[in-house]
CSV table of C-alpha atoms in Angstrom, one decimal:
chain,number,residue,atom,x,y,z
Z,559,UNK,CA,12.6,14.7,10.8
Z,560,UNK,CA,11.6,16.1,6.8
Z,561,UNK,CA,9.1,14.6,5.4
Z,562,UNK,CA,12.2,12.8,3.2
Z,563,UNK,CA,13.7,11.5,5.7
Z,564,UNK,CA,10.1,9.8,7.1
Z,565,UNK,CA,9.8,8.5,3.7
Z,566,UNK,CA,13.3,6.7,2.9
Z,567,UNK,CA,13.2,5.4,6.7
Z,568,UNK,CA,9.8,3.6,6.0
Z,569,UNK,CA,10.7,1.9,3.4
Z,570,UNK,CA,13.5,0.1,5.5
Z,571,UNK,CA,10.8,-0.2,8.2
Z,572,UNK,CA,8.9,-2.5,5.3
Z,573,UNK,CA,11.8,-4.1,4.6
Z,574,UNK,CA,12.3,-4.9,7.9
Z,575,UNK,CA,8.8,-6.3,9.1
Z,576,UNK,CA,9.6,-8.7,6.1
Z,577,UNK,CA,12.4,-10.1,7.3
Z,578,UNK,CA,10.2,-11.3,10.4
Z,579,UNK,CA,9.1,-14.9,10.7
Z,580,UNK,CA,5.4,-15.9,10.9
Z,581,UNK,CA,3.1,-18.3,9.4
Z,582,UNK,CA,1.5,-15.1,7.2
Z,583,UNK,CA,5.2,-14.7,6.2
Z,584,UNK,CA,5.9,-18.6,5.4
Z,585,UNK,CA,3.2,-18.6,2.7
Z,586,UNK,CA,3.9,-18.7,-0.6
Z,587,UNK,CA,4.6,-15.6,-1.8
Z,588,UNK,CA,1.8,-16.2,-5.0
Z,589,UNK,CA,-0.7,-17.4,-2.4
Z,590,UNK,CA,-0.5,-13.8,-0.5
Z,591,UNK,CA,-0.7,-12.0,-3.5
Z,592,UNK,CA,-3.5,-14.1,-5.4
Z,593,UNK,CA,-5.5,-14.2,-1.4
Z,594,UNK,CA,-4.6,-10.0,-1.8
Z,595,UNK,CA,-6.2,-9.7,-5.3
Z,596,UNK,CA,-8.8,-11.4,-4.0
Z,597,UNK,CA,-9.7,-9.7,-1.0
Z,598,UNK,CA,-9.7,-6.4,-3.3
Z,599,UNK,CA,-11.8,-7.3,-5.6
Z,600,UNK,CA,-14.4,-8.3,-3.0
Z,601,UNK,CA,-14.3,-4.9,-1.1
Z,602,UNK,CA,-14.7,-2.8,-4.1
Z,603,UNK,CA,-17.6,-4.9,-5.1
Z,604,UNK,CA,-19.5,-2.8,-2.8
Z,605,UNK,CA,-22.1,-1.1,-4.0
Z,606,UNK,CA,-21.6,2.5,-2.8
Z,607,UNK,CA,-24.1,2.9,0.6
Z,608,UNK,CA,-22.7,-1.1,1.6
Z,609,UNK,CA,-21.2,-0.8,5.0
Z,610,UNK,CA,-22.6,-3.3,7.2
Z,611,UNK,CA,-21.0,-6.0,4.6
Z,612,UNK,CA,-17.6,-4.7,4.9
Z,613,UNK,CA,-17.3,-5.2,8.5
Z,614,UNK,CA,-16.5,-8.8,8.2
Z,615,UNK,CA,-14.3,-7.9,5.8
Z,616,UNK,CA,-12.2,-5.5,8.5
Z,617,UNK,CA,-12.5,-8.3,10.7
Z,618,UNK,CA,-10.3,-10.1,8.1
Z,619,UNK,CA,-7.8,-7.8,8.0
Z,620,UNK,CA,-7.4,-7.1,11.6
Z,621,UNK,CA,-6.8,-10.8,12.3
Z,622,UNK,CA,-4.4,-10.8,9.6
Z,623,UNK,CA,-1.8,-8.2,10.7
Z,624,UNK,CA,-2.3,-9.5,14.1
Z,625,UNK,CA,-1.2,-13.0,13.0
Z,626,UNK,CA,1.9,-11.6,10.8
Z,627,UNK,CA,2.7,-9.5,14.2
Z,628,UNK,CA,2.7,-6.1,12.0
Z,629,UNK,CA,2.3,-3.3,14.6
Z,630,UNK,CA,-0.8,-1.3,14.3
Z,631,UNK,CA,0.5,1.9,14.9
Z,632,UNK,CA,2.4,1.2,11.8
Z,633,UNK,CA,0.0,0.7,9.6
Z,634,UNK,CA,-3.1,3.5,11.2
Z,635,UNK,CA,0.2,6.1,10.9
Z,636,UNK,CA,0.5,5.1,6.9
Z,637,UNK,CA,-3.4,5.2,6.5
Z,638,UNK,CA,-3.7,8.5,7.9
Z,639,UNK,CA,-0.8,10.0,5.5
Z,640,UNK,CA,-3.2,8.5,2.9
Z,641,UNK,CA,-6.2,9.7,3.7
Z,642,UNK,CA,-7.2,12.9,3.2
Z,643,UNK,CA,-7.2,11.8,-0.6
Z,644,UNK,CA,-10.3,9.6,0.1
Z,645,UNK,CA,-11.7,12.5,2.2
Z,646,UNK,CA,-11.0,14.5,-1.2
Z,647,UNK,CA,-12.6,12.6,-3.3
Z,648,UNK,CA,-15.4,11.7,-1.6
Z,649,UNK,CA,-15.9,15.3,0.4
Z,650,UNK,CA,-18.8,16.4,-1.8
Z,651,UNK,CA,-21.0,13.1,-1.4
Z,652,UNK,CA,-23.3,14.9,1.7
Z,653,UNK,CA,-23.5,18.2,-0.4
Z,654,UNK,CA,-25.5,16.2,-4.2
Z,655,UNK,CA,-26.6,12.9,-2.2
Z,656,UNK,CA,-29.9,14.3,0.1
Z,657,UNK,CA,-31.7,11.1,-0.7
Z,658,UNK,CA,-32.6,9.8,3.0
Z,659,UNK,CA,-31.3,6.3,3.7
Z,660,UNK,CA,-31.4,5.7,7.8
Z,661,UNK,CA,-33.0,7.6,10.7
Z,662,UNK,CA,-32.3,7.1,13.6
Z,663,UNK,CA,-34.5,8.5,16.4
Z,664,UNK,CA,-34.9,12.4,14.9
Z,665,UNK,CA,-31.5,12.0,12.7
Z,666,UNK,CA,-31.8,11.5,9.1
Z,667,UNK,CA,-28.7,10.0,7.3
Z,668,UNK,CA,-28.4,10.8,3.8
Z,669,UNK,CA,-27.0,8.6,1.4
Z,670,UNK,CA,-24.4,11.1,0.9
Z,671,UNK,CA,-23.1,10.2,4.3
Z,672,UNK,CA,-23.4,7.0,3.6
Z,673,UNK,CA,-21.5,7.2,0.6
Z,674,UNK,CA,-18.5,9.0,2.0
Z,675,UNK,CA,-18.0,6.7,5.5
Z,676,UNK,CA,-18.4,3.5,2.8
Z,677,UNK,CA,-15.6,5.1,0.6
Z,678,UNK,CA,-13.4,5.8,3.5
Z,679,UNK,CA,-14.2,2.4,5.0
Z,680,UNK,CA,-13.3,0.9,1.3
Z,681,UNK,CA,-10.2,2.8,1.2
Z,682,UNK,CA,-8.4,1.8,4.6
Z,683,UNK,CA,-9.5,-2.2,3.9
Z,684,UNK,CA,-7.4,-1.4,0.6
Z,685,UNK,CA,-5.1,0.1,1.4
Z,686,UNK,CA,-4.1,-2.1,4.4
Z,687,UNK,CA,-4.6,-4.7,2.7
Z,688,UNK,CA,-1.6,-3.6,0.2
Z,689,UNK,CA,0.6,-2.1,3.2
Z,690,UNK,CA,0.0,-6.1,5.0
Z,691,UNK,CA,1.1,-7.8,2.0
Z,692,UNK,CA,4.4,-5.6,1.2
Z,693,UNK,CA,4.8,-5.7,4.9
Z,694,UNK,CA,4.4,-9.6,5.2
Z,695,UNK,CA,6.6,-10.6,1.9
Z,696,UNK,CA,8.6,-7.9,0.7
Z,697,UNK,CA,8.4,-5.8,-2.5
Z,698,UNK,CA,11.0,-7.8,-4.6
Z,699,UNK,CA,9.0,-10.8,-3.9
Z,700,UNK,CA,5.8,-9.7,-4.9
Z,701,UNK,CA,7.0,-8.6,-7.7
Z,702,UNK,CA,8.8,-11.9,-8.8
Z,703,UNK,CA,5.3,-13.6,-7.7
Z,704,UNK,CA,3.4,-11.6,-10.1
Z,705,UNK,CA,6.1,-12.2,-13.0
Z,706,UNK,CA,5.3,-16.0,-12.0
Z,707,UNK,CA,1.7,-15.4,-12.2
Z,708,UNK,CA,1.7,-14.3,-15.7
Z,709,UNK,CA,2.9,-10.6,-15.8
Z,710,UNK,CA,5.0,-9.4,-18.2
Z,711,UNK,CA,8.6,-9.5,-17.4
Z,712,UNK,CA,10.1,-6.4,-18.7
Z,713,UNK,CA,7.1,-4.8,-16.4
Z,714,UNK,CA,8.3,-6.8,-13.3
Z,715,UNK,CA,12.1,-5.4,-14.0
Z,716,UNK,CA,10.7,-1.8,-14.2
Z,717,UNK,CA,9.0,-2.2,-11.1
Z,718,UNK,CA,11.9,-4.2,-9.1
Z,719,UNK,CA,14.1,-1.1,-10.7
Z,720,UNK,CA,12.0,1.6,-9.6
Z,721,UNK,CA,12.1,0.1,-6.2
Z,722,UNK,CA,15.2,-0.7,-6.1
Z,723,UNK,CA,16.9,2.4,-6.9
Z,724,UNK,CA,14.0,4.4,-5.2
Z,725,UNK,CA,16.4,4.1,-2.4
Z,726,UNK,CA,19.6,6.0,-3.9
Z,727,UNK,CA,17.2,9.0,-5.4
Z,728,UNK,CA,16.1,9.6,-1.8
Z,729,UNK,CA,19.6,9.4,-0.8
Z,730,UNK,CA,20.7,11.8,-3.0
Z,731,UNK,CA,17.6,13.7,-2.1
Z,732,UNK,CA,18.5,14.2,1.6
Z,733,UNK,CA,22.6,14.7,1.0
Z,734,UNK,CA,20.8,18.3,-1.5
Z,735,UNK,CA,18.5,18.8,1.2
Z,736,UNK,CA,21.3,19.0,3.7
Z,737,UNK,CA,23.7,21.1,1.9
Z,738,UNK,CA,21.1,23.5,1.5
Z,739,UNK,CA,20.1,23.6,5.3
Z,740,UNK,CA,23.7,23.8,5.9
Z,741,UNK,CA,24.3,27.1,3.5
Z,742,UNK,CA,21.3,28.8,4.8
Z,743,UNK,CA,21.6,31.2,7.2
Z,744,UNK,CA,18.6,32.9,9.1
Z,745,UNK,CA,16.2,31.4,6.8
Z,746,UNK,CA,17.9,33.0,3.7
Z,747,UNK,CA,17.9,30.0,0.8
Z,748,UNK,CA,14.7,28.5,1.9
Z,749,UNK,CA,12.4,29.8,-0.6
Z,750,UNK,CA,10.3,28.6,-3.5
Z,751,UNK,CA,13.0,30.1,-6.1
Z,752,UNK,CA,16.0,27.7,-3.8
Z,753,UNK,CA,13.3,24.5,-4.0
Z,754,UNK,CA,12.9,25.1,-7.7
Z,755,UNK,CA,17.2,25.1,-8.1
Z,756,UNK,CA,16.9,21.9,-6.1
Z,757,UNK,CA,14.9,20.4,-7.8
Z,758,UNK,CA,16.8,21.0,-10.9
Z,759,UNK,CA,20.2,19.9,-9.3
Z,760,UNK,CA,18.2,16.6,-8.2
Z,761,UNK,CA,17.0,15.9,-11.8
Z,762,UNK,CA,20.5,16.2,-13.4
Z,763,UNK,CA,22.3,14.2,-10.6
Z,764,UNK,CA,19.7,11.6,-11.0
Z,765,UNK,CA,20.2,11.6,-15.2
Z,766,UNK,CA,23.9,11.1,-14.3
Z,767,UNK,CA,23.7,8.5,-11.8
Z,768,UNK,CA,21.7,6.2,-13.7
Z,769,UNK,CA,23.9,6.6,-16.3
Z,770,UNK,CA,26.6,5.5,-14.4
Z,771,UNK,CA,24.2,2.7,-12.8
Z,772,UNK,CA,23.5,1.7,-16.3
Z,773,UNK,CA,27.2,1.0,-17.3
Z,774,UNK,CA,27.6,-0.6,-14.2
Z,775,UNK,CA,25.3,-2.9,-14.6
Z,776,UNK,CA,26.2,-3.6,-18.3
Z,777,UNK,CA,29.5,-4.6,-17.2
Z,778,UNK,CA,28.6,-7.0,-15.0
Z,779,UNK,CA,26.2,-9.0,-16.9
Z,780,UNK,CA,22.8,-7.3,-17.2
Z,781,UNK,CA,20.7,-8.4,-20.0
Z,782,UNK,CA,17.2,-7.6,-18.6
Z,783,UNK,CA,16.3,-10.9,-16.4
Z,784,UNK,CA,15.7,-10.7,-12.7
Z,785,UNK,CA,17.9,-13.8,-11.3
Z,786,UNK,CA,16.8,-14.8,-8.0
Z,787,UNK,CA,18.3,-18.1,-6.2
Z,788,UNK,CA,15.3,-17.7,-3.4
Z,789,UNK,CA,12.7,-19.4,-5.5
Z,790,UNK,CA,9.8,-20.5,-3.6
Z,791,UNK,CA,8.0,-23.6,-4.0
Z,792,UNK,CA,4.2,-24.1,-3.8
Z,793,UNK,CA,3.6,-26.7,-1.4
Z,794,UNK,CA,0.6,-28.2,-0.3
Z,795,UNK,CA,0.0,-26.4,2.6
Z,796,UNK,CA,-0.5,-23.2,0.7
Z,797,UNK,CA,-2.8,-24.4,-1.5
Z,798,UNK,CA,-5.0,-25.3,1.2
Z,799,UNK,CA,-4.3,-22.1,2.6
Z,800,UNK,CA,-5.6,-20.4,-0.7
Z,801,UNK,CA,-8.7,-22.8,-1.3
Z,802,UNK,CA,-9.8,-22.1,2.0
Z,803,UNK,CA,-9.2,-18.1,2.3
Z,804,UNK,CA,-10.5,-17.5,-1.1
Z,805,UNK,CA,-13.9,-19.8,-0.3
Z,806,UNK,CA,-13.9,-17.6,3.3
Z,807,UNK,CA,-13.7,-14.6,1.3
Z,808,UNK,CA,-16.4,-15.5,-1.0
Z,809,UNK,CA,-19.0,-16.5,1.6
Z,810,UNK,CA,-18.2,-13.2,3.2
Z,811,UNK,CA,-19.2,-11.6,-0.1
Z,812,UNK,CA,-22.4,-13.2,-1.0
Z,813,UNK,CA,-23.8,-13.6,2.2
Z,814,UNK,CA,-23.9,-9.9,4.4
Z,815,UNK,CA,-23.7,-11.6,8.0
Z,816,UNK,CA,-24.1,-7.9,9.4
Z,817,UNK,CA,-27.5,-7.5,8.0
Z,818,UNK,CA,-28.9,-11.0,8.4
Z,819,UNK,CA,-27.3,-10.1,12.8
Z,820,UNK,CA,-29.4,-7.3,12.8
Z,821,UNK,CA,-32.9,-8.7,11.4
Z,822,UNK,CA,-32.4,-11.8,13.3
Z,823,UNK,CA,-32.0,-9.0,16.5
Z,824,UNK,CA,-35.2,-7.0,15.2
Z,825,UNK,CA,-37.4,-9.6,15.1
Z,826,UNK,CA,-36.5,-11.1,18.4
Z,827,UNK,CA,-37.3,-7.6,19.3
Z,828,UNK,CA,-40.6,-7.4,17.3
């Protein structure tokens, strides 16, 4: 399967897990992203050796996508597409960072190394957290939450759009894709100079569907607003949901259980 293909079929696959029914999916679709906004700002709030303090913070997570019932083979598989652009970025920390941080027997650890496993560690918490939230509610709705939150409309329509119609560019993506393959013939067609022709062919295809999308949805209506009849309603239970995640999620902040573990287990030692 192309790389296109893997794509378009995971964004069903999202759509999909949803659908699903759980008590992380019965929330309030504000809570999850406000409990989502949350959680990120905590784990980038990290200074850049913390690692210890991020562990609870995994913990978190893990228990999360266990309770909405999203497989984890789904979401390590969409991690690792991810990241060797952490690895990237962070790649040159061991090579300027020599200041020693941790030894450990005859093994120095720099802070560079530090640096990089706390950016990587940072990274998959974020990035899971984001795949576990589309994955739980459903792009459409977070976007409809954040409108209700306070973001701009015309903003939320551009990104319900792009989404939207995300779909037909990689259908018309794959149908190019497979009228090449079909019109090559012992590996004649599949070169840089045929990529850059298809590339072209996809751009004006795309200018003349949405054109014709355009039109169509002028005709039936569209004036800019998002109309939903799925509306949901804050209830009490998700408030007490967010008061207590949020004050979990604080306490997990300011106090570094991980650190205070491992005193308490030296001087028991000691």
């Amino acid at each position: 399967m192309s790389a296109i293909e893997s794509a378009f079929f995971d964004l069903h696959r999202f759509e999909r897990l949803a659908a699903r029914d759980s008590a992380v999916h019965r929330l309030d679709p504000r809570v999850k992203v406000l409990i989502t906004l949350a959680f990120l700002v905590c784990v980038v709030s990290f200074d850049k050796y913390a690692i210890a303090g991020l562990l609870p913070f995994a913990l978190f997570l893990t228990l999360v996508i266990g309770l909405a019932g999203i497989p984890s083979g789904f979401v390590l598989n969409r991690l690792l597409l991810a990241a060797p652009l952490a690895l990237l970025i962070g790649l040159f920390n061991p090579v300027y960072d020599h200041q020693p941080l941790m030894r450990i027997g005859a093994l120095v650890i720099t802070g560079g190394w530090l640096s990089l496993l706390s950016l990587l560690l940072r990274f998959c918490l974020t990035v899971g957290a984001v795949l576990a939230l589309i994955a739980t509610t459903g792009f459409n709705a977070v976007c409809m939450a954040l409108k209700r939150l306070g973001m701009p409309a015309v903003l939320a329509v551009q990104f319900l759009l792009l989404y939207r119609y995300l779909f037909v560019l990689v259908e018309e993506g794959l149908r190019l894709n497979r009228a090449r393959t079909l019109r090559s013939f012992q590996g004649r067609g599949l070169g840089i100079r045929a990529f850059g022709f298809l590339l072209g062919s996809l751009l004006l295809r795309t200018l003349d569907r949405s054109q014709r999308i355009h039109l169509a949805m002028r005709c039936r209506g569209f004036d800019g607003t998002i109309r939903t009849r799925n509306l949901s309603r804050l209830k009490g239970s998700d408030v007490l949901v967010l008061a207590v995640v949020l004050g979990v999620l604080l306490a997990m902040r300011g106090f570094d259980g991980p650190v205070f573990l491992g005193r308490f287990i030296i001087g028991l030692a000691a």
